[in-house]
Short mmCIF file of C-alpha atoms (C1' of nucleotides) in Angstrom, two decimals:
data_model
loop_
_atom_site.label_atom_id
_atom_site.label_comp_id
_atom_site.label_asym_id
_atom_site.label_seq_id
_atom_site.Cartn_x
_atom_site.Cartn_y
_atom_site.Cartn_z
CA MET A 1 0.46 -0.11 0.37
CA SER A 2 0.98 3.73 -0.72
CA ALA A 3 1.97 6.35 1.55
CA SER A 4 -0.73 8.34 1.31
CA ARG A 5 -0.08 11.69 0.40
CA THR A 6 -0.85 15.28 1.52
CA VAL A 7 -1.35 18.85 0.50
CA ILE A 8 -0.88 21.81 1.60
CA CYS A 9 -3.19 24.28 -0.01
CA LEU A 10 -2.29 27.72 0.86
CA LEU A 11 -4.65 30.43 0.91
CA ARG A 12 -3.40 33.75 -0.09
CA ASN A 13 -5.78 36.38 -2.18
CA ASP A 14 -7.91 33.59 -2.87
CA LEU A 15 -9.94 32.89 0.18
CA ARG A 16 -13.08 30.77 -2.10
CA LEU A 17 -13.99 27.08 -2.35
CA HIS A 18 -15.50 27.57 -5.27
CA ASP A 19 -13.33 28.05 -8.83
CA ASN A 20 -9.88 27.63 -7.46
CA GLU A 21 -8.10 25.71 -9.65
CA VAL A 22 -5.57 24.89 -5.33
CA PHE A 23 -8.76 22.76 -3.98
CA HIS A 24 -9.79 21.69 -8.04
CA TRP A 25 -5.83 19.86 -7.88
CA ALA A 26 -5.75 18.45 -4.20
CA GLN A 27 -8.68 17.26 -4.63
CA ARG A 28 -7.10 14.74 -7.80
CA ASN A 29 -3.99 14.88 -5.76
CA ALA A 30 -4.20 14.35 -2.10
CA ASP A 31 -5.93 11.73 0.03
CA HIS A 32 -5.22 14.95 2.85
CA ILE A 33 -6.47 18.16 2.17
CA ILE A 34 -4.57 21.15 4.91
CA PRO A 35 -6.27 24.42 3.91
CA LEU A 36 -3.94 26.29 5.60
CA TYR A 37 -4.32 30.28 6.51
CA CYS A 38 -1.14 32.62 7.80
CA PHE A 39 -1.79 36.21 9.11
CA ASP A 40 1.23 37.46 8.21
CA PRO A 41 2.88 39.78 10.35
CA ARG A 42 4.74 41.82 6.83
CA HIS A 43 1.24 42.59 5.66
CA TYR A 44 0.57 44.64 9.39
CA GLN A 45 3.97 47.37 9.22
CA GLY A 46 4.07 50.98 8.26
CA THR A 47 3.55 50.79 4.47
CA TYR A 48 7.78 51.25 2.86
CA HIS A 49 7.68 55.45 2.59
CA PHE A 50 5.23 56.75 4.77
CA ASN A 51 4.50 54.86 6.59
CA PHE A 52 0.74 54.24 6.19
CA PRO A 53 -0.77 50.72 7.96
CA LYS A 54 -0.35 48.36 5.37
CA THR A 55 -3.34 46.65 6.01
CA GLY A 56 -6.52 49.45 6.69
CA PRO A 57 -9.54 48.94 8.48
CA PHE A 58 -11.78 47.93 5.33
CA ARG A 59 -9.60 45.15 3.93
CA LEU A 60 -8.96 43.87 7.06
CA ARG A 61 -12.76 43.69 8.47
CA PHE A 62 -12.48 41.31 4.86
CA LEU A 63 -10.13 40.02 5.35
CA LEU A 64 -11.26 39.05 8.90
CA ASP A 65 -14.99 38.07 7.49
CA SER A 66 -13.06 36.09 4.05
CA VAL A 67 -12.02 33.50 6.31
CA LYS A 68 -14.63 33.01 9.40
CA ASP A 69 -16.63 31.78 5.58
CA LEU A 70 -14.18 29.83 4.93
CA ARG A 71 -13.44 28.35 7.44
CA ALA A 72 -17.50 26.99 8.28
CA THR A 73 -17.61 26.33 4.22
CA LEU A 74 -15.27 24.02 4.80
CA ARG A 75 -16.47 23.05 7.99
CA LYS A 76 -19.76 22.04 6.22
CA ARG A 77 -17.81 20.15 3.60
CA GLY A 78 -16.23 17.81 6.01
CA SER A 79 -12.34 20.25 6.07
CA THR A 80 -11.95 23.51 8.57
CA LEU A 81 -9.53 25.82 7.63
CA LEU A 82 -6.10 26.57 9.94
CA VAL A 83 -4.84 29.39 11.27
CA ARG A 84 -2.09 30.78 12.36
CA GLN A 85 0.09 34.19 12.60
CA GLY A 86 3.31 34.36 11.44
CA LYS A 87 4.85 34.71 8.10
CA PRO A 88 4.33 31.85 5.56
CA GLU A 89 7.37 29.99 4.88
CA ASP A 90 7.93 29.70 8.69
CA VAL A 91 4.73 28.66 9.33
CA VAL A 92 4.04 25.20 6.38
CA SER A 93 8.20 24.90 7.44
CA ASP A 94 6.94 23.56 10.95
CA LEU A 95 4.23 21.86 8.96
CA ILE A 96 6.41 20.20 7.57
CA GLN A 97 8.66 18.76 10.09
CA GLN A 98 5.45 18.20 12.80
CA LEU A 99 3.59 16.19 10.11
CA GLY A 100 7.90 14.44 9.00
CA SER A 101 5.42 13.52 5.50
CA VAL A 102 4.14 15.99 3.00
CA THR A 103 3.47 15.49 -0.61
CA ALA A 104 3.30 18.85 -1.83
CA VAL A 105 2.39 22.47 -1.26
CA ALA A 106 -0.07 24.06 -3.92
CA PHE A 107 -0.97 28.10 -4.19
CA HIS A 108 -2.12 30.60 -6.31
CA GLU A 109 0.80 32.99 -8.02
CA GLU A 110 0.73 36.18 -7.50
CA VAL A 111 3.09 38.83 -9.66
CA ALA A 112 4.80 41.92 -7.39
CA SER A 113 7.94 41.13 -5.29
CA GLU A 114 6.49 41.03 -1.38
CA GLU A 115 4.97 37.81 -2.67
CA LYS A 116 7.23 36.99 -5.15
CA THR A 117 9.93 37.05 -2.34
CA VAL A 118 7.21 34.70 -0.07
CA GLU A 119 7.52 32.32 -3.13
CA LYS A 120 11.18 31.85 -3.44
CA LYS A 121 11.31 31.20 0.04
CA LEU A 122 8.79 28.70 0.55
CA LYS A 123 10.77 27.28 -2.55
CA ALA A 124 13.55 26.97 -0.71
CA ILE A 125 11.47 25.17 2.17
CA CYS A 126 9.82 22.92 0.07
CA CYS A 127 12.69 22.40 -1.55
CA GLN A 128 15.49 21.18 1.29
CA ASN A 129 12.03 18.82 2.33
CA LYS A 130 12.11 17.29 -0.78
CA VAL A 131 7.78 18.68 -1.12
CA LYS A 132 6.81 19.44 -4.59
CA VAL A 133 5.47 22.73 -5.32
CA GLN A 134 3.02 23.07 -7.24
CA THR A 135 1.59 26.78 -8.11
CA PHE A 136 -1.67 28.24 -10.03
CA TRP A 137 -2.56 31.54 -12.24
CA GLY A 138 -5.45 32.62 -11.24
CA SER A 139 -6.31 35.74 -10.59
CA THR A 140 -7.02 37.47 -13.70
CA LEU A 141 -10.03 36.88 -15.48
CA TYR A 142 -8.16 35.41 -18.77
CA HIS A 143 -5.35 33.22 -17.61
CA ARG A 144 -1.84 33.86 -18.49
CA ALA A 145 -1.19 31.16 -20.90
CA ASP A 146 -4.48 31.85 -23.00
CA LEU A 147 -3.40 35.23 -24.00
CA PRO A 148 -3.62 35.96 -27.36
CA PHE A 149 0.21 36.93 -28.45
CA SER A 150 2.71 34.52 -29.20
CA HIS A 151 5.20 35.96 -26.31
CA ILE A 152 5.26 38.24 -23.33
CA GLY A 153 7.63 40.94 -25.38
CA GLY A 154 3.99 41.22 -28.25
CA LEU A 155 1.66 42.31 -24.85
CA PRO A 156 0.80 45.57 -26.22
CA ASP A 157 1.68 48.59 -23.73
CA VAL A 158 -1.11 50.88 -24.61
CA TYR A 159 -3.94 49.28 -22.19
CA THR A 160 -6.91 49.52 -24.82
CA GLN A 161 -4.82 48.21 -27.74
CA PHE A 162 -4.90 45.24 -24.94
CA ARG A 163 -8.14 45.72 -24.76
CA LYS A 164 -9.79 45.74 -27.84
CA VAL A 165 -7.83 42.15 -29.03
CA VAL A 166 -8.62 40.45 -25.72
CA GLU A 167 -12.04 41.17 -26.76
CA GLY A 168 -11.82 39.77 -29.66
CA GLN A 169 -10.02 36.79 -29.63
CA GLY A 170 -9.65 35.51 -25.29
CA ARG A 171 -11.43 33.43 -23.90
CA VAL A 172 -13.11 33.55 -20.21
CA ARG A 173 -12.39 29.28 -18.64
CA PRO A 174 -14.81 28.33 -17.76
CA VAL A 175 -15.60 28.14 -13.31
CA LEU A 176 -14.21 25.35 -12.25
CA SER A 177 -16.68 22.72 -10.03
CA THR A 178 -17.22 22.90 -5.59
CA PRO A 179 -16.83 19.63 -4.74
CA GLU A 180 -18.93 18.96 -1.86
CA GLN A 181 -16.53 16.85 0.16
CA VAL A 182 -13.51 18.33 0.69
CA LYS A 183 -10.18 15.94 1.54
CA SER A 184 -9.51 15.81 5.13
CA LEU A 185 -7.21 17.17 7.68
CA PRO A 186 -4.44 13.96 8.76
CA LEU A 187 -5.26 13.62 12.77
CA GLY A 188 -3.45 16.06 15.00
CA LEU A 189 -3.14 19.74 13.75
CA GLU A 190 -4.36 22.46 15.75
CA GLU A 191 -7.03 24.80 13.85
CA GLY A 192 -5.98 28.07 15.62
CA THR A 193 -7.93 30.88 15.74
CA ILE A 194 -8.97 33.46 14.34
CA PRO A 195 -7.19 36.74 15.00
CA THR A 196 -9.01 39.83 15.81
CA PHE A 197 -9.59 43.40 14.10
CA GLU A 198 -7.88 44.61 17.63
CA GLY A 199 -5.14 42.08 17.87
CA LEU A 200 -3.87 42.87 14.40
CA GLY A 201 -3.43 46.20 15.35
CA GLN A 202 -6.25 48.39 14.02
CA THR A 203 -6.47 50.77 17.05
CA GLY A 204 -4.39 53.40 15.74
CA THR A 205 -6.07 53.87 11.62
CA LEU A 206 -9.64 54.57 13.61
CA ILE A 207 -8.01 57.96 14.28
CA TYR A 208 -8.38 58.88 10.99
CA ILE A 209 -11.97 57.83 10.56
CA THR A 210 -12.90 59.66 13.53
CA VAL A 211 -11.59 62.65 12.03
CA TRP A 212 -13.16 62.32 8.74
CA LEU A 213 -16.69 61.65 10.25
CA TYR A 214 -16.60 64.87 12.51
CA SER A 215 -15.22 67.17 8.65
CA ALA A 216 -18.32 65.63 7.08
CA GLY A 217 -21.01 66.63 10.02
CA ILE A 218 -22.10 63.17 10.50
CA GLY A 219 -19.52 62.41 13.81
CA ASN A 220 -20.06 65.30 17.01
CA ASP A 221 -17.78 63.48 19.80
CA PRO A 222 -16.21 66.43 21.33
CA ARG A 223 -13.91 65.48 21.88
CA GLU A 224 -12.51 64.47 18.29
CA ASN A 225 -13.23 68.43 18.26
CA ARG A 226 -9.27 68.53 18.55
CA LYS A 227 -8.45 66.61 16.79
CA PHE A 228 -9.89 68.16 13.91
CA ASN A 229 -8.64 71.70 15.17
CA MET A 230 -5.65 70.19 15.10
CA ILE A 231 -5.63 68.91 11.75
CA LYS A 232 -7.47 72.49 10.02
CA GLN A 233 -4.31 74.42 12.10
CA GLY A 234 -2.01 71.70 9.44
CA LEU A 235 -0.49 70.72 13.21
CA ASP A 236 0.94 67.42 12.75
CA TYR A 237 -1.78 64.96 15.67
CA ASP A 238 0.38 61.72 13.85
CA ASN A 239 3.87 61.13 12.93
CA ASN A 240 2.13 59.00 9.86
CA VAL A 241 1.29 61.70 8.13
CA SER A 242 1.84 65.28 8.18
CA SER A 243 -2.40 66.41 8.46
CA SER A 244 -1.83 69.20 5.66
CA PHE A 245 -1.83 66.27 2.93
CA TYR A 246 -5.10 66.22 3.68
CA LYS A 247 -6.12 69.76 4.06
CA SER A 248 -4.52 70.62 0.72
CA LEU A 249 -6.89 67.68 -0.79
CA THR A 250 -10.20 69.70 0.95
CA VAL A 251 -9.07 72.37 -2.39
CA ILE A 252 -11.15 71.67 -4.35
CA ALA A 253 -14.85 70.49 -3.62
CA LEU A 254 -14.46 66.86 -6.12
CA VAL A 255 -11.98 65.88 -4.04
CA THR A 256 -12.60 67.00 -0.59
CA ILE A 257 -15.59 63.40 -1.68
CA LYS A 258 -12.86 60.63 -1.87
CA PRO A 259 -10.89 61.53 1.62
CA ARG A 260 -13.82 60.92 3.65
CA GLU A 261 -15.56 58.36 1.47
CA LEU A 262 -12.39 56.29 1.30
CA ALA A 263 -12.01 57.18 5.41
CA LEU A 264 -15.52 55.80 6.05
CA THR A 265 -16.00 53.34 3.57
CA GLY A 266 -12.95 52.37 2.08
CA PHE A 267 -14.63 52.42 -1.94
CA MET A 268 -14.16 55.02 -4.27
CA SER A 269 -15.12 54.39 -7.75
CA ASN A 270 -12.98 55.29 -10.79
CA ARG A 271 -13.56 58.35 -11.68
CA GLY A 272 -13.13 59.31 -8.16
CA ARG A 273 -9.55 57.12 -8.41
CA GLN A 274 -8.34 58.65 -11.47
CA ASN A 275 -9.28 62.54 -10.03
CA VAL A 276 -7.40 62.37 -7.23
CA ALA A 277 -4.16 60.87 -9.11
CA SER A 278 -4.56 63.42 -11.08
CA PHE A 279 -4.54 66.36 -8.91
CA LEU A 280 -2.38 65.15 -6.17
CA THR A 281 -0.26 64.42 -8.90
CA LYS A 282 -0.52 66.97 -12.21
CA ASP A 283 -2.03 69.93 -9.17
CA LEU A 284 -0.24 69.54 -5.94
CA CYS A 285 2.63 68.07 -6.99
CA LEU A 286 2.76 65.62 -4.37
CA ASP A 287 4.80 62.34 -5.46
CA TRP A 288 2.73 59.28 -6.64
CA ARG A 289 3.94 57.64 -3.99
CA LEU A 290 2.28 58.68 -0.96
CA GLY A 291 -1.10 58.75 -2.45
CA ALA A 292 -0.91 54.90 -4.28
CA GLU A 293 0.36 53.96 -0.14
CA TRP A 294 -2.81 55.90 1.10
CA PHE A 295 -4.91 53.70 -1.38
CA GLU A 296 -2.86 51.38 -0.19
CA TYR A 297 -4.37 50.85 3.13
CA LEU A 298 -7.14 51.72 3.23
CA LEU A 299 -8.78 50.79 0.07
CA VAL A 300 -10.94 47.41 0.11
CA ASP A 301 -9.81 46.15 -3.00
CA HIS A 302 -6.77 46.94 -3.10
CA ASP A 303 -4.46 44.82 -5.29
CA VAL A 304 -0.54 45.88 -6.15
CA CYS A 305 -0.63 45.85 -9.67
CA SER A 306 -3.82 48.33 -10.46
CA ASN A 307 -2.97 50.56 -7.85
CA TYR A 308 0.79 50.79 -7.95
CA GLY A 309 0.26 50.72 -12.14
CA ASN A 310 -2.70 53.20 -11.93
CA TRP A 311 -0.51 55.47 -9.84
CA LEU A 312 2.41 55.72 -12.33
CA TYR A 313 0.51 56.47 -15.50
CA SER A 314 -1.32 59.30 -13.95
CA ALA A 315 2.17 60.29 -12.67
CA GLY A 316 2.46 60.48 -16.10
CA ILE A 317 6.00 58.15 -15.76
CA GLY A 318 3.83 54.65 -17.01
CA ASN A 319 2.92 53.03 -20.49
CA ASP A 320 0.66 56.45 -20.94
CA PRO A 321 1.56 57.42 -24.92
CA ARG A 322 0.67 61.03 -24.15
CA GLU A 323 2.66 63.38 -21.89
CA ASN A 324 0.78 65.90 -20.15
CA ARG A 325 -1.47 64.51 -20.02
CA LYS A 326 -3.97 65.84 -15.98
CA PHE A 327 -6.89 66.14 -15.68
CA ASN A 328 -9.61 69.12 -15.38
CA MET A 329 -11.00 68.90 -12.03
CA ILE A 330 -13.85 71.85 -12.71
CA LYS A 331 -14.78 69.70 -16.57
CA GLN A 332 -14.71 66.63 -14.26
CA GLY A 333 -17.17 67.86 -11.88
CA LEU A 334 -19.55 69.08 -14.32
CA ASP A 335 -19.37 66.01 -16.53
CA TYR A 336 -20.00 63.82 -13.66
CA ASP A 337 -20.87 65.42 -11.24
CA ASN A 338 -23.72 68.03 -13.15
CA ASN A 339 -25.82 69.63 -10.70
CA GLY A 340 -23.48 69.11 -7.65
CA ASP A 341 -25.65 66.74 -5.62
CA TYR A 342 -22.36 64.26 -5.58
CA VAL A 343 -20.99 67.02 -3.63
CA ARG A 344 -23.63 68.52 -0.97
CA GLN A 345 -23.58 64.71 -0.33
CA TRP A 346 -20.57 64.79 0.59
CA VAL A 347 -19.56 68.03 1.85
CA PRO A 348 -21.98 69.64 4.37
CA GLU A 349 -21.05 72.74 4.60
CA LEU A 350 -21.67 73.86 0.59
CA ARG A 351 -24.96 72.83 1.31
CA GLY A 352 -26.52 75.77 0.77
CA ILE A 353 -25.20 75.86 -3.02
CA LYS A 354 -26.91 74.97 -5.25
CA GLY A 355 -26.48 73.61 -8.72
CA GLY A 356 -22.57 72.54 -10.30
CA ASP A 357 -21.12 75.92 -8.42
CA VAL A 358 -20.94 73.76 -5.35
CA HIS A 359 -17.73 73.06 -7.59
CA MET A 360 -16.21 75.97 -7.95
CA PRO A 361 -17.54 78.37 -5.00
CA TRP A 362 -14.19 80.92 -4.50
CA THR A 363 -15.80 82.54 -7.99
CA LEU A 364 -19.00 83.15 -6.42
CA SER A 365 -19.82 86.41 -5.50
CA ASN A 366 -19.44 88.12 -1.78
CA SER A 367 -23.53 87.13 -2.41
CA ALA A 368 -24.02 84.47 -3.35
CA LEU A 369 -21.42 83.00 -1.03
CA SER A 370 -23.43 84.63 2.27
CA HIS A 371 -26.38 83.25 1.27
CA ALA A 372 -25.48 79.98 0.92
CA GLN A 373 -24.04 80.47 4.42
CA VAL A 374 -20.29 79.83 3.15
CA SER A 375 -17.62 81.54 4.54
CA LEU A 376 -13.97 80.91 2.55
CA ASN A 377 -11.38 80.59 4.89
CA GLU A 378 -13.59 80.43 7.71
CA THR A 379 -15.76 76.98 6.66
CA TYR A 380 -14.31 75.91 3.33
CA PRO A 381 -10.78 76.67 2.32
CA SER A 382 -9.71 78.48 -0.77
CA PRO A 383 -7.74 77.54 -3.74
CA VAL A 384 -4.20 76.57 -1.95
CA ILE A 385 -4.00 76.56 -6.34
CA ILE A 386 -5.81 77.75 -9.76
CA ALA A 387 -4.88 75.94 -12.11
CA PRO A 388 -5.40 77.96 -15.82
CA GLU A 389 -7.70 75.02 -17.27
CA TRP A 390 -10.63 75.99 -14.81
CA SER A 391 -11.35 78.63 -16.27
CA ARG A 392 -12.97 77.42 -18.92
CA HIS A 393 -15.66 75.68 -17.14
CA VAL A 394 -16.30 78.40 -14.35
CA ASN A 395 -19.16 80.41 -15.24
CA ASN A 396 -18.04 84.96 -15.06
CA LYS A 397 -20.77 86.22 -14.59
CA SER A 398 -19.40 88.95 -14.07
CA GLU A 399 -18.06 89.40 -17.90
CA GLY A 400 -21.77 89.75 -18.28
CA ARG A 401 -21.56 85.77 -20.32
CA ALA A 402 -24.91 84.22 -20.47
CA HIS A 403 -24.92 82.17 -17.27
CA LEU A 404 -24.01 78.49 -18.36
CA THR A 405 -25.97 75.52 -16.52
CA HIS A 406 -24.26 72.98 -17.28
CA GLN A 407 -27.63 71.16 -18.83
CA ASP A 408 -25.68 71.54 -22.98
CA ASN A 409 -23.11 69.10 -21.14
CA LYS A 410 -23.56 65.17 -21.25
CA ASP A 411 -23.86 64.26 -17.32
CA ARG A 412 -21.50 60.41 -18.30
CA GLY A 413 -23.12 59.43 -15.17
CA ILE A 414 -19.96 57.84 -12.23
CA ASP A 415 -20.78 54.27 -14.38
CA PHE A 416 -20.29 55.28 -17.15
CA TYR A 417 -18.25 52.25 -17.32
CA PHE A 418 -21.15 50.35 -16.22
CA SER A 419 -23.90 51.29 -18.69
CA LYS A 420 -26.30 48.36 -19.90
CA ASN A 421 -26.96 50.75 -23.37
CA LYS A 422 -23.62 50.54 -24.31
CA SER A 423 -22.06 46.64 -26.40
CA PHE A 424 -18.84 45.35 -25.14
"C1'" DA B 1 -13.80 58.18 -22.55
"C1'" DA B 2 -7.78 54.41 -19.01
"C1'" DT B 3 -6.06 57.21 -26.57
"C1'" DG B 4 -5.25 59.48 -30.31
"C1'" DG B 5 -6.27 62.34 -34.42
"C1'" DC B 6 -5.83 66.49 -35.93
"C1'" DT B 7 -5.29 71.98 -36.07
"C1'" DT B 8 -2.28 75.80 -34.25
"C1'" DG B 9 0.63 79.20 -32.82
"C1'" DC B 10 5.86 79.97 -32.47
"C1'" DA B 11 10.79 79.00 -33.29
"C1'" DG C 1 9.37 70.37 -36.93
"C1'" DC C 2 7.67 69.84 -31.97
"C1'" DA C 3 5.10 70.75 -28.31
"C1'" DA C 4 0.48 71.98 -26.47
"C1'" DG C 5 -4.93 72.28 -27.09
"C1'" DC C 6 -8.81 70.65 -28.78
"C1'" DC C 7 -11.79 67.34 -29.50
"C1'" DA C 8 -15.04 63.01 -30.86
"C1'" DT C 9 -15.00 57.26 -29.86
#
DNA sequence: AATGGCTTGCA
DNA sequence: GCAAGCCAT
């Protein structure tokens, strides 16, 4: 009788049983399966340049929910999820020693340097112990091996070129079946407790949320007033990020929304991400890495390639074939929030301003401002910079031009890319 | 409109 | 001849 085969399925950014090639392969090649997730301490340190928490509260909450859900799913099917706190390479090494015989370690391959470093260390551990390493590709709609390019050098630099070829010739692989019963774990392994939100060092990050709750007029705890006033005065209240960074982002109403929306929800629309990136890099001339690490910290759907690639692109040092491209913040505001409802929802201090004028409070007359109960530099800041191209979209009533209602502008809407009428 | 063709203005 | 501006898909 041959020895029983044990496979460790190391979960990474693929915390699911359904449509998961790691489980799919292990079901066919193992007698015992060990589903494993490791809370890697490196994911809870500061970001490289600006020391934001690398995993913010929204993504951590989602991660904890996903781990709990996968464990419950596996338990229903005769298995469970082993949970450990530690580096995957150390945890896997310990498991191999403890069990004496492991046939293979299976996991989804990633592409960024920190993830690759983990993979290299895992492979070295497995090599030393004569354990097979089985990797899979599973985080893109089109499988890497199915791309309609003969070699990686044939991959277009420009996104639209890639999209057109792939939409025309690409093939999306069918969903893999979900096993009814998952092969059992070997005996004698501790299941491991799932760490808590607080246990992973998430208390400090709540400062940002309460500050922005307060500034959005939603929170009213007077204890937060002090923190907010420190920001208002441009003082650092935290070692991580200068408050002047946040303050500078409050210049334009459309951009003011974003830190609030992001800090409160962990989400920002695609359009918002592009606008914030353009404003931060092209108007404020700040280091794009500040924006990239800020997004990495807060976005619930953060992805290394999308985030860093898009910030590079926005900063003008990516694969854009055209130079000196930047967004006109006022045009964007009028295109996507033509009557200003979105601004008024998130920026209550400007709610007295009617219509699209809410995108340009500094251009309004004193009487219009006082009627709207807005006092520039008191209830809302004046711009620290004004880009010349904004004037093309700013109403200039003092020059006697006809009042533009912007009703002629096509309001594309925030969900332009998801329009049901659009044929792809 | 996550591109790119065409026009404009100046060296 | 080139960079920047305009603007339609």
